[in-house]
Amino acid sequence: MSDCCAPATIEIAPTPRIAGKIQTVVLVGPPNSGKSTLFNRLTGLRQKVANYPGVTVEQHYGKLSGIGRGDLTLIDLPGIYSLNTQSEDARVAVDVLHGKMPGAPSPDAVLLVLDSLHLQRQLMLAAPILSLGLPTLVLLNMSDLMETRGGEVDTLALAQELGVPVAKISASRGTGLDAIRHFLDKRSQPVPVTPRLELPVVGNPRSYRQWATGISTRTKYKAPLSSEWTRKLDSFLLGRVTGPLLFLVVVFGVFQIVFSVGLPISNAFQDLLNGAGRQVGLLLGHGWLESLLIEGVWKGVSSVLVFLPQILLLFLFVGILEDSGYLARAALIADRVMRVIGLNGKAFIPLLSAYACAVPAIMATRTIENKRDRFATILVTPFMTCSARLPIYMLMIAAFIPNKPILGNFFGLQAAVMLSLYALGFLAALATARLLKSSILKASSAPFILELPQYRVPTLRSLGLRLLDRGKVFVQQAGTVILAVTLVLWVLSHVPFHTDLPQSIIGHVGQWIEPVIKPLGFNWKIGIGLLSSVVAREVIVGTLGTLYGADPATQSLSLQAALRHDLTLGGAMALVVFFAFAMQCTSTLAIVKRETNSWKWPALQFAYMTVLAYVAALATNVLVSRFF
Amino acid sequence: MLCSRKRVNLTALSELKIGRSGIVEGLQLPDEIQHHLMHMGFMPEARVRAVRRAPTGDPTVYAIDGMEVALRRETARWISVRESEEESR
């Protein structure tokens, strides 16, 4: 602690930019400064999301049409505290600001958003941003809240201290945004000579601190009182007894609603999609075109689209929890439990969401800042029993497990088997998380530092935009991959033309892999079912239906009876265990690729889960065949 | 560790009792974490107060710089604070 950091300041004269047209504006600010709300305000619905090349950080950009400057591009940078931390977010921010990020144009102007409720601390980010020498406008966000809570600041004095214009705004109400347009309009004219500025030593938090404290004193900044009811709510929501209780209520409430409300909506949506497919099919008439478009493409794509209602519902809840400030409290409560498996409290919501579907769950891991923790969470998420596993579980259990009561009439053998399949997936997730965190994703140096924001009422506008954003990502990314895979599968199952499934390429593949799956108690039909269900788990039920329906030996039987005719109990149980562990879901693989920005992780995940599924299914077949 | 002359207790932040305040003395953590914490307000001479523990006993919520920040014990134990005598009534 002896390093010199006293009043050493260096003088930086902002580099005079070439006056003239500006095209690209970047939005910078610390986390929780209301940056995203402002971004949504300024760009309206005309925004795009993509990944920066080579990293997992998302790039949000759009046209500044919200303030009548649709000719300018606004780039939203990830929330950062400083420019010199090692985090991926900060590196992206620095690269974009320096114009070194491939694919992102170099910025002509900077909008620096600071939360005026904590201005003194947030000012620390102003020092490195101003030293970049770009034309900058400082926006004091949430100034309405600051003033109602008795805070104040002399913006004129602040503008003089910083040497750049300063404006009070409220992103959530949309007030004060005129200042941004004025600033941008003025920037199109010649830049006046800026006075020399005194900025602290670059990269030294202590000197930033002293600088920020000095400025906030000289500009008569008075911090507002912290909200009284946040504290009161916390003593209840984080109470020793009430806290965990409410946490459970929230958790099960969300889970229950996504299931009970989401499933019927998804089913109705599926009927709608199938109906639309049939109608179009009638127009096309019978033939290979109808088969390709309806049986192949439409069935495959709609099997993914049916998850959209559940995904949107889940994101609505996650959005409400996050925007209101409760998610941070939930992470705090869950941290102790999640730590046991080497993850932190923020991993909890994704893992819970994965009981509905792994795809939105993996998208929800974005709240985990630590990259290694986030990747570990992404990798274990598909083990949680998602709703796509239910059709095959229900089919096999109904066909093979007698419904003997265990605990009275309420809890039978069938329910017990179902519950143990859920438990199996959960245990696999725990074990894998531990394995990952003690090997390739070993605990990194980043600790659990959680800022507890004040409670706020979420706005409809921000929730709506969030849903739109996530929905778009899901449909685009998963949809394109699914489309490609279904096309390939259709071709493989129809070439050579005018043959039945067993004689098609995929039929041959099914028979070819039979020796591999025979030890598990599976026949070639199950093999084809496994192959077809690589697209999506629930597909296997449809495939088995088609295959047994086409076979003269089992044609007259119901699917359950046909399965009993063809499989042993060992093979049947091996099949459900296989499904508990295997990564039979291209949407998940596509989303993992997107979120980790590399094929390495989905490939590893697929290999690991398949091997685990194979070994576990083999063990199940051997054990069940011996003891039952 | 006691600096007996002025009866000032030097303790780890994790040992600070709920409701009590202290002044941050120093951080003995790797540079990057230290940086992060300093930007969150854990700066020498900053006043910090232990607000509440999570229902499970850990992490603990600290009020610093007008914000509330939760830290695990494993992190807070490397931040040393001076517990001033006036506080400990």
XYZ file of C-alpha atoms in Angstrom:
717
model
C 0.000 0.000 0.000
C 2.976 2.280 -0.222
C 2.790 3.028 -3.907
C 2.710 6.707 -4.531
C -0.596 7.910 -5.620
C -0.951 11.286 -4.018
C -1.874 14.315 -6.026
C 0.055 13.265 -9.102
C -2.049 14.340 -11.994
C -1.108 14.536 -15.593
C -2.450 16.998 -18.041
C -4.171 15.762 -21.096
C -5.286 18.075 -23.805
C -8.126 16.377 -25.621
C -6.966 15.600 -29.113
C -8.839 17.893 -31.433
C -10.924 15.676 -33.649
C -11.306 16.423 -37.268
C -14.417 18.514 -37.411
C -17.134 17.328 -39.683
C -19.540 14.510 -39.980
C -19.977 12.104 -37.134
C -21.414 8.700 -37.789
C -20.874 6.494 -34.792
C -21.704 7.283 -31.192
C -20.936 4.933 -28.287
C -22.820 4.641 -25.043
C -20.576 3.956 -22.022
C -21.389 3.624 -18.352
C -20.958 1.519 -15.216
C -23.278 -1.460 -14.607
C -26.692 -0.461 -13.208
C -26.392 3.094 -14.458
C -29.517 2.731 -16.591
C -27.506 2.509 -19.786
C -29.661 -0.128 -21.444
C -32.854 1.787 -20.695
C -31.328 4.825 -22.329
C -30.159 2.737 -25.284
C -33.690 1.458 -25.787
C -35.019 5.011 -25.539
C -32.592 6.353 -28.094
C -32.843 3.566 -30.651
C -36.461 2.499 -30.219
C -37.168 -0.832 -31.861
C -34.517 -0.414 -34.499
C -31.728 -2.219 -32.711
C -29.657 -5.270 -33.481
C -27.892 -7.799 -31.307
C -24.842 -9.770 -32.341
C -21.760 -11.201 -30.726
C -18.481 -9.377 -31.039
C -16.113 -11.555 -33.048
C -14.098 -13.944 -30.929
C -15.685 -13.144 -27.566
C -18.924 -13.929 -25.783
C -19.792 -10.284 -25.253
C -22.947 -9.151 -26.999
C -22.883 -6.175 -29.300
C -26.018 -4.034 -29.251
C -26.318 -1.358 -31.863
C -29.032 0.657 -33.522
C -29.941 3.884 -35.234
C -30.495 6.982 -33.107
C -34.024 7.338 -34.416
C -35.463 7.915 -30.930
C -34.137 11.493 -31.032
C -34.582 12.112 -34.735
C -31.030 11.280 -35.765
C -31.655 8.058 -37.643
C -28.532 8.783 -39.690
C -26.271 8.029 -36.705
C -25.349 4.629 -35.305
C -25.345 4.100 -31.538
C -23.254 1.288 -30.059
C -24.066 0.129 -26.534
C -20.938 -1.002 -24.680
C -21.056 -3.511 -21.812
C -21.361 -1.960 -18.356
C -17.891 -1.352 -16.902
C -16.389 0.190 -13.779
C -13.052 1.039 -15.329
C -11.050 0.519 -18.477
C -8.184 -1.395 -16.929
C -9.735 -4.538 -15.508
C -9.013 -7.848 -17.151
C -12.612 -8.770 -17.774
C -13.741 -9.590 -21.279
C -16.387 -6.863 -21.059
C -13.842 -4.181 -20.260
C -11.511 -5.374 -23.018
C -14.321 -5.146 -25.561
C -15.214 -1.670 -24.315
C -11.607 -0.490 -24.600
C -11.218 -1.966 -28.084
C -14.414 -0.392 -29.346
C -13.498 2.985 -27.828
C -10.103 2.862 -29.496
C -11.673 1.802 -32.768
C -9.725 -1.452 -32.677
C -12.651 -3.847 -32.527
C -13.038 -5.632 -35.832
C -16.520 -5.169 -37.180
C -17.270 -2.112 -35.066
C -16.681 1.331 -36.605
C -14.439 3.638 -34.605
C -16.512 6.032 -32.518
C -16.813 9.755 -33.265
C -18.503 10.729 -30.013
C -19.147 9.263 -26.556
C -22.230 9.416 -24.374
C -21.126 8.678 -20.807
C -24.032 7.633 -18.586
C -23.567 8.005 -14.831
C -26.051 7.139 -12.113
C -26.565 10.417 -10.274
C -27.637 8.555 -7.137
C -24.010 7.444 -6.728
C -22.287 10.141 -8.670
C -19.140 10.356 -6.591
C -18.235 6.755 -7.248
C -19.463 6.720 -10.821
C -17.323 9.736 -11.662
C -14.283 7.466 -11.400
C -15.150 6.118 -14.833
C -15.175 9.646 -16.271
C -11.397 9.981 -15.886
C -10.334 7.184 -18.276
C -13.169 7.978 -20.691
C -12.302 11.671 -20.916
C -8.645 10.903 -21.398
C -9.561 9.181 -24.665
C -10.014 12.675 -26.072
C -13.237 11.918 -27.921
C -16.090 14.452 -27.941
C -18.044 13.416 -24.853
C -21.376 14.260 -23.306
C -21.838 13.292 -19.659
C -25.395 12.232 -18.826
C -26.477 12.244 -15.193
C -29.142 9.586 -15.230
C -31.935 9.168 -12.680
C -31.593 12.835 -11.830
C -35.337 13.017 -11.119
C -34.935 10.372 -8.412
C -31.853 12.086 -7.037
C -33.719 15.359 -6.655
C -36.830 13.868 -5.086
C -34.607 12.152 -2.538
C -32.903 15.396 -1.611
C -29.719 15.091 -3.645
C -28.218 17.882 -5.721
C -25.299 18.732 -7.975
C -24.172 21.853 -9.815
C -24.098 20.642 -13.417
C -22.528 23.837 -14.702
C -19.638 23.510 -12.281
C -19.338 19.836 -13.186
C -19.167 20.690 -16.887
C -16.377 23.164 -16.150
C -14.471 20.653 -14.041
C -14.739 17.958 -16.705
C -14.331 20.230 -19.705
C -17.265 18.596 -21.461
C -20.998 19.293 -21.508
C -23.101 17.679 -18.783
C -26.855 17.051 -18.869
C -29.358 15.743 -16.359
C -31.634 13.102 -17.784
C -34.050 10.398 -16.790
C -33.797 7.449 -19.145
C -36.837 5.711 -17.718
C -39.047 8.799 -18.150
C -37.342 10.035 -21.266
C -36.683 13.538 -19.948
C -33.660 15.643 -20.830
C -32.901 13.737 -24.043
C -32.965 16.976 -26.080
C -29.497 17.649 -24.735
C -28.220 14.616 -26.607
C -29.582 15.874 -29.897
C -28.115 19.338 -29.315
C -24.764 17.791 -28.497
C -24.782 15.654 -31.629
C -25.976 18.517 -33.838
C -23.226 20.756 -32.521
C -20.617 18.075 -33.063
C -21.304 18.302 -36.758
C -19.894 21.817 -36.665
C -16.222 22.690 -36.123
C -14.996 21.673 -32.675
C -14.089 24.664 -30.504
C -10.770 24.636 -28.724
C -11.263 22.723 -25.489
C -9.534 23.970 -22.347
C -6.730 21.825 -20.962
C -7.932 19.308 -18.468
C -6.416 17.862 -15.353
C -6.968 14.155 -15.162
C -5.617 11.624 -12.689
C -2.863 9.118 -13.398
C -4.274 6.572 -15.776
C -4.993 3.183 -14.276
C -4.611 4.054 -10.610
C -7.912 3.633 -8.738
C -6.698 5.666 -5.772
C -5.902 8.690 -7.822
C -9.177 8.304 -9.711
C -10.839 8.250 -6.371
C -9.201 11.411 -5.134
C -9.974 13.113 -8.402
C -13.634 12.069 -8.251
C -13.953 13.097 -4.604
C -12.403 16.473 -5.356
C -14.784 17.112 -8.214
C -17.842 16.034 -6.323
C -16.925 18.377 -3.468
C -16.292 21.320 -5.781
C -19.545 20.753 -7.662
C -21.416 20.604 -4.342
C -22.670 17.092 -4.962
C -25.031 15.984 -2.246
C -25.809 12.276 -2.377
C -29.513 11.494 -2.050
C -30.801 9.541 0.919
C -31.042 5.863 0.179
C -34.563 4.677 -0.290
C -36.140 3.860 3.036
C -38.386 1.132 1.747
C -35.589 -0.763 0.018
C -34.142 -1.286 3.472
C -37.511 -2.201 4.935
C -38.265 -4.616 2.108
C -34.844 -6.189 2.524
C -35.330 -6.889 6.198
C -38.340 -8.879 5.075
C -37.131 -10.373 1.769
C -33.726 -11.216 3.231
C -35.056 -12.086 6.681
C -33.760 -15.212 8.320
C -37.084 -17.032 8.046
C -39.127 -14.943 5.624
C -36.276 -14.657 3.129
C -35.840 -18.336 2.231
C -39.600 -18.879 2.477
C -40.386 -16.134 -0.016
C -37.541 -17.324 -2.188
C -39.144 -20.759 -2.413
C -42.541 -19.234 -3.133
C -41.073 -17.157 -5.970
C -39.115 -20.109 -7.356
C -41.976 -22.558 -7.347
C -44.394 -19.878 -8.486
C -42.336 -19.136 -11.587
C -41.736 -22.824 -12.237
C -45.395 -23.642 -11.818
C -46.635 -20.808 -14.019
C -44.174 -21.529 -16.817
C -45.367 -25.126 -16.714
C -49.073 -24.774 -16.088
C -49.705 -21.651 -18.153
C -46.907 -22.081 -20.665
C -47.534 -25.703 -21.604
C -51.155 -25.267 -22.734
C -50.162 -22.157 -24.684
C -47.296 -24.093 -26.266
C -49.644 -26.955 -27.125
C -52.201 -24.600 -28.635
C -49.409 -22.928 -30.568
C -48.267 -26.333 -31.797
C -51.782 -27.151 -33.010
C -51.859 -23.820 -34.774
C -48.503 -24.451 -36.455
C -49.455 -27.995 -37.445
C -52.776 -26.765 -38.779
C -51.035 -24.125 -40.850
C -48.649 -26.804 -42.145
C -51.566 -29.039 -43.132
C -53.350 -26.207 -44.926
C -50.266 -25.350 -46.941
C -49.700 -29.079 -47.541
C -53.164 -29.384 -49.082
C -52.315 -26.570 -51.465
C -49.084 -28.273 -52.484
C -50.708 -31.644 -53.101
C -48.910 -34.948 -52.553
C -45.375 -35.215 -53.746
C -41.793 -34.752 -52.710
C -42.174 -30.979 -52.436
C -44.966 -31.355 -49.920
C -42.933 -33.966 -48.066
C -39.836 -31.776 -47.993
C -41.568 -28.555 -47.004
C -44.182 -29.900 -44.613
C -42.800 -33.184 -43.249
C -39.218 -32.002 -43.279
C -38.785 -28.271 -42.896
C -42.041 -27.200 -41.281
C -42.166 -30.061 -38.789
C -38.565 -29.520 -37.771
C -38.786 -25.758 -37.483
C -42.153 -25.785 -35.743
C -40.906 -28.362 -33.231
C -38.576 -25.608 -32.069
C -40.972 -22.715 -32.452
C -43.441 -24.365 -30.079
C -41.080 -23.533 -27.237
C -41.405 -19.832 -27.962
C -44.420 -19.154 -25.667
C -42.702 -20.866 -22.733
C -39.467 -19.062 -23.440
C -41.143 -15.679 -23.582
C -43.068 -16.407 -20.409
C -39.901 -17.407 -18.613
C -38.094 -14.306 -19.795
C -40.998 -12.171 -18.679
C -40.525 -13.500 -15.145
C -36.762 -13.288 -15.204
C -37.165 -9.734 -16.512
C -39.536 -8.750 -13.727
C -37.246 -10.310 -11.118
C -34.162 -8.657 -12.546
C -35.598 -5.192 -13.169
C -37.263 -5.048 -9.759
C -33.980 -5.864 -8.029
C -35.139 -9.162 -6.536
C -32.863 -11.332 -8.673
C -29.804 -9.995 -6.838
C -31.441 -10.949 -3.519
C -32.303 -14.401 -4.853
C -28.677 -14.859 -5.896
C -27.634 -13.842 -2.381
C -29.910 -16.438 -0.792
C -28.955 -19.195 -3.224
C -25.230 -18.506 -3.080
C -24.508 -20.733 -0.110
C -26.143 -23.756 -1.704
C -24.714 -23.160 -5.175
C -21.242 -22.775 -3.686
C -21.283 -26.401 -2.604
C -21.139 -27.441 -6.243
C -18.603 -24.783 -7.120
C -20.998 -22.349 -8.767
C -22.244 -19.045 -7.439
C -25.710 -17.829 -6.556
C -26.295 -16.268 -9.921
C -26.314 -19.726 -11.562
C -29.491 -20.545 -9.772
C -32.131 -18.968 -12.048
C -30.695 -20.565 -15.216
C -30.651 -24.012 -13.606
C -34.230 -23.604 -12.497
C -35.376 -22.364 -15.892
C -33.793 -25.416 -17.470
C -36.593 -27.570 -16.076
C -38.754 -25.940 -18.721
C -36.196 -25.704 -21.504
C -32.406 -25.443 -21.620
C -32.418 -22.863 -24.417
C -33.811 -19.869 -22.480
C -31.909 -21.107 -19.425
C -28.629 -20.840 -21.283
C -29.608 -17.413 -22.537
C -30.322 -16.445 -18.918
C -26.732 -17.245 -17.862
C -25.811 -13.784 -19.092
C -26.385 -12.474 -15.584
C -23.268 -14.403 -14.449
C -20.330 -12.077 -15.033
C -17.593 -14.566 -14.259
C -16.902 -16.323 -17.539
C -15.780 -19.644 -16.085
C -18.779 -19.861 -13.784
C -20.983 -18.960 -16.693
C -19.522 -21.643 -18.950
C -19.776 -24.272 -16.214
C -23.435 -23.350 -15.760
C -24.055 -23.525 -19.506
C -22.432 -26.954 -19.686
C -24.492 -28.521 -16.885
C -27.813 -26.893 -17.753
C -28.948 -29.541 -20.310
C -28.887 -32.211 -17.579
C -31.884 -30.643 -15.891
C -35.016 -32.521 -16.928
C -36.540 -30.302 -19.601
C -40.102 -30.622 -20.833
C -38.958 -32.197 -24.129
C -37.937 -35.341 -22.217
C -41.412 -35.832 -20.833
C -43.032 -37.446 -23.922
C -40.541 -40.349 -24.078
C -40.490 -40.714 -20.272
C -44.263 -40.894 -20.188
C -44.441 -43.348 -23.079
C -41.876 -45.787 -21.677
C -43.149 -45.583 -18.102
C -46.731 -46.162 -19.204
C -45.641 -49.105 -21.342
C -43.281 -50.864 -18.935
C -43.877 -49.832 -15.323
C -46.953 -51.236 -13.579
C -48.744 -48.616 -11.511
C -48.333 -50.324 -8.156
C -49.028 -48.067 -5.164
C -46.021 -47.371 -2.949
C -47.319 -44.799 -0.504
C -51.063 -45.188 -0.656
C -52.865 -44.046 -3.752
C -51.017 -40.787 -4.113
C -47.564 -42.057 -4.896
C -47.201 -45.023 -7.159
C -44.328 -46.861 -8.772
C -44.754 -44.886 -12.014
C -44.450 -41.563 -10.192
C -41.423 -42.900 -8.312
C -39.669 -43.805 -11.564
C -40.477 -40.401 -13.010
C -39.182 -38.648 -9.903
C -35.961 -40.673 -9.935
C -35.374 -39.629 -13.538
C -35.642 -35.992 -12.433
C -33.263 -36.693 -9.566
C -30.857 -38.469 -11.917
C -30.592 -35.405 -14.169
C -30.117 -33.095 -11.194
C -27.372 -35.279 -9.701
C -25.606 -35.458 -13.062
C -25.676 -31.645 -13.215
C -24.193 -31.353 -9.710
C -21.493 -33.937 -10.339
C -20.563 -32.401 -13.681
C -20.403 -28.916 -12.198
C -18.022 -30.159 -9.540
C -15.961 -31.976 -12.112
C -15.740 -28.906 -14.360
C -14.933 -26.530 -11.529
C -12.107 -28.742 -10.347
C -10.659 -29.290 -13.818
C -10.970 -27.260 -17.020
C -13.023 -24.468 -15.469
C -11.150 -24.346 -12.191
C -12.219 -21.609 -9.793
C -10.838 -18.417 -11.217
C -9.686 -15.495 -9.167
C -12.928 -13.597 -9.676
C -14.825 -13.590 -6.379
C -18.531 -13.245 -5.766
C -19.164 -9.512 -5.576
C -22.836 -8.701 -5.784
C -24.245 -5.212 -5.917
C -27.733 -5.019 -4.392
C -29.620 -2.378 -6.379
C -32.531 -0.497 -4.878
C -35.948 -1.922 -5.592
C -37.694 -0.425 -8.592
C -40.963 -1.050 -10.356
C -40.129 -2.623 -13.738
C -41.443 -0.649 -16.700
C -43.594 -2.326 -19.346
C -41.467 -0.748 -22.013
C -38.221 -2.317 -20.858
C -39.878 -5.706 -20.274
C -41.416 -5.611 -23.741
C -38.150 -4.736 -25.414
C -36.361 -7.474 -23.511
C -38.887 -10.080 -24.648
C -38.611 -8.880 -28.225
C -34.838 -9.038 -28.042
C -34.674 -12.572 -26.597
C -37.442 -13.839 -28.872
C -35.596 -12.555 -31.907
C -32.340 -14.189 -30.836
C -34.102 -17.507 -30.256
C -35.962 -17.575 -33.549
C -33.007 -16.414 -35.610
C -30.171 -18.417 -34.126
C -31.845 -21.683 -33.208
C -34.129 -21.453 -36.210
C -31.404 -21.295 -38.827
C -29.478 -24.265 -37.441
C -32.655 -26.299 -36.993
C -33.640 -25.532 -40.565
C -30.318 -26.836 -41.867
C -30.406 -29.998 -39.749
C -33.977 -30.881 -40.650
C -33.166 -30.459 -44.324
C -30.214 -32.835 -44.014
C -32.251 -35.370 -42.045
C -35.093 -35.242 -44.539
C -32.731 -35.875 -47.429
C -31.027 -38.734 -45.571
C -34.327 -40.399 -44.802
C -35.655 -40.034 -48.357
C -32.629 -40.930 -50.460
C -32.688 -43.146 -52.471
C -36.071 -41.899 -53.611
C -39.245 -43.966 -53.502
C -37.997 -46.329 -50.819
C -39.222 -46.968 -47.307
C -37.400 -45.678 -44.274
C -35.415 -48.902 -43.594
C -33.896 -48.741 -47.109
C -33.043 -45.036 -46.921
C -29.608 -43.806 -45.966
C -30.730 -43.177 -42.421
C -32.265 -46.651 -42.271
C -28.935 -48.134 -43.300
C -27.197 -46.010 -40.721
C -29.680 -47.272 -38.129
C -28.907 -50.882 -38.983
C -25.211 -50.111 -39.169
C -25.135 -48.702 -35.650
C -27.212 -51.566 -34.264
C -24.163 -53.482 -32.989
C -23.163 -50.375 -31.026
C -26.514 -49.992 -29.315
C -27.342 -53.679 -28.918
C -25.585 -53.928 -25.523
C -27.984 -51.238 -24.292
C -30.940 -53.427 -25.186
C -31.948 -51.298 -28.199
C -32.884 -52.529 -31.681
C -32.323 -50.677 -34.958
C -35.671 -48.899 -34.726
C -34.693 -47.373 -31.408
C -31.381 -46.544 -33.073
C -33.139 -44.547 -35.773
C -35.273 -42.945 -33.084
C -32.073 -41.880 -31.281
C -30.610 -40.496 -34.488
C -33.756 -38.592 -35.398
C -34.074 -37.219 -31.885
C -30.693 -35.537 -32.134
C -32.759 -32.654 -33.527
C -35.068 -32.599 -30.530
C -35.794 -35.174 -27.860
C -39.537 -35.357 -28.343
C -39.042 -36.344 -32.001
C -38.290 -39.938 -30.960
C -41.902 -40.607 -30.042
C -43.042 -39.582 -33.508
C -40.265 -41.570 -35.170
C -41.070 -44.720 -33.205
C -44.715 -44.269 -34.113
C -43.852 -44.123 -37.810
C -41.430 -47.056 -37.687
C -43.666 -49.439 -35.761
C -46.614 -48.331 -37.865
C -44.723 -49.217 -41.054
C -43.618 -52.656 -39.794
C -46.162 -55.387 -40.688
C -45.293 -57.378 -37.534
C -46.370 -54.616 -35.145
C -48.763 -52.698 -37.357
C -51.907 -53.831 -35.593
C -50.593 -53.088 -32.085
C -50.678 -49.826 -30.184
C -47.305 -48.143 -29.789
C -47.056 -49.202 -26.131
C -47.887 -52.805 -26.969
C -45.490 -52.757 -29.916
C -42.694 -51.521 -27.649
C -43.430 -54.237 -25.075
C -43.323 -56.762 -27.912
C -39.950 -55.506 -29.067
C -38.016 -54.396 -25.985
C -37.068 -55.891 -22.628
C -37.612 -54.004 -19.371
C -33.848 -53.489 -19.233
C -33.802 -51.945 -22.702
C -36.758 -49.691 -21.896
C -35.190 -48.385 -18.701
C -31.861 -48.006 -20.476
C -33.646 -45.831 -23.047
C -35.067 -43.398 -20.490
C -31.738 -43.250 -18.660
C -30.070 -42.540 -21.999
C -32.472 -39.648 -22.492
C -31.842 -38.339 -18.985
C -28.171 -37.817 -19.845
C -27.831 -37.468 -23.606
C -27.620 -34.131 -25.389
C -30.412 -34.794 -27.884
C -31.207 -31.219 -28.805
C -29.792 -29.192 -31.672
C -31.395 -25.978 -30.413
C -29.404 -26.282 -27.222
C -26.206 -27.001 -29.134
C -26.871 -23.987 -31.353
C -27.489 -21.707 -28.399
C -24.381 -23.003 -26.585
C -22.358 -22.268 -29.700
C -23.830 -18.785 -29.781
C -23.305 -18.024 -26.101
C -19.768 -19.402 -25.902
C -18.959 -18.192 -29.399
C -17.102 -21.374 -30.287
C -17.932 -24.865 -31.486
C -15.496 -26.281 -28.950
C -17.906 -26.127 -26.002
C -21.001 -27.608 -27.663
C -18.798 -30.350 -29.153
C -17.307 -31.166 -25.761
C -20.736 -31.077 -24.169
C -22.218 -33.361 -26.818
C -19.374 -35.873 -26.533
C -19.385 -35.886 -22.730
C -23.138 -36.250 -22.414
C -23.352 -38.943 -25.081
C -20.600 -41.019 -23.501
C -22.174 -40.617 -20.076
C -25.587 -41.547 -21.487
C -24.157 -44.620 -23.191
C -22.347 -45.884 -20.114
C -25.296 -45.214 -17.823
C -27.737 -46.891 -20.231
C -25.441 -49.904 -20.521
C -25.221 -50.193 -16.749
C -29.005 -49.833 -16.461
C -29.646 -52.562 -19.014
C -27.213 -54.967 -17.351
C -28.484 -54.298 -13.831
C -32.198 -54.318 -14.649
C -31.856 -57.465 -16.749
C -30.066 -59.231 -13.916
C -32.287 -58.231 -11.005
C -35.787 -57.965 -12.499
C -3.735 -7.873 16.133
C -4.326 -4.889 18.345
C -2.998 -1.420 18.007
C -3.301 -0.681 21.681
C -2.137 2.917 21.789
C -5.373 4.527 20.688
C -7.544 1.538 21.448
C -8.314 1.034 17.822
C -9.199 -2.485 16.748
C -7.807 -3.675 13.489
C -9.963 -6.561 12.299
C -11.005 -8.323 9.158
C -14.134 -6.972 7.527
C -15.706 -10.411 7.853
C -15.468 -10.096 11.644
C -17.348 -6.808 11.751
C -20.573 -7.299 13.706
C -23.876 -6.518 12.013
C -24.803 -2.875 12.477
C -21.220 -1.817 13.202
C -19.058 0.387 11.023
C -15.378 0.558 10.340
C -12.860 2.381 8.191
C -11.191 0.371 5.440
C -7.493 0.033 6.196
C -6.240 -2.078 3.331
C -6.949 -4.938 0.964
C -4.743 -8.009 0.752
C -6.161 -9.470 -2.433
C -4.879 -10.131 -5.952
C -4.593 -6.967 -8.008
C -7.568 -7.565 -10.208
C -10.007 -8.247 -7.380
C -8.578 -5.316 -5.470
C -9.213 -3.072 -8.462
C -12.749 -4.297 -8.791
C -13.443 -3.796 -5.087
C -11.895 -0.338 -5.107
C -14.183 0.650 -7.939
C -17.080 -0.654 -5.884
C -15.954 1.737 -3.137
C -13.745 -0.493 -0.940
C -10.999 2.098 -0.826
C -8.698 2.797 2.119
C -10.288 5.382 4.432
C -13.796 4.581 3.183
C -16.437 3.954 5.820
C -18.082 0.566 5.618
C -20.970 -0.845 7.620
C -22.081 -4.437 7.951
C -25.795 -4.284 7.136
C -27.071 -7.844 7.254
C -26.082 -11.404 6.646
C -27.795 -13.529 4.030
C -30.340 -15.890 5.607
C -27.774 -18.671 5.216
C -25.180 -16.702 7.225
C -22.902 -15.904 4.304
C -22.426 -13.736 2.189
C -22.799 -10.500 4.145
C -24.245 -7.256 2.818
C -22.071 -4.195 3.390
C -23.090 -0.575 2.963
C -20.325 1.389 1.346
C -20.420 4.652 -0.504
C -24.223 4.766 -0.547
C -24.453 1.321 -2.112
C -25.058 -2.129 -0.762
C -22.596 -4.786 -1.832
C -22.575 -8.451 -0.806
C -19.261 -10.234 -0.259
C -18.504 -13.778 0.778
C -16.534 -14.316 3.956
C -13.665 -15.709 1.879
C -13.297 -12.265 0.256
C -14.181 -10.039 3.207
C -11.569 -11.635 5.440
C -8.826 -10.117 3.287
C -10.092 -6.588 3.796
C -8.859 -5.090 7.039
C -10.866 -2.412 8.811
C -10.339 -0.133 11.810
C -13.232 -0.426 14.135
C -13.419 2.951 15.822
C -14.064 3.048 19.559
C -16.932 5.540 19.301
C -18.919 3.011 17.328
C -18.602 0.203 19.821
C -20.892 1.443 22.472
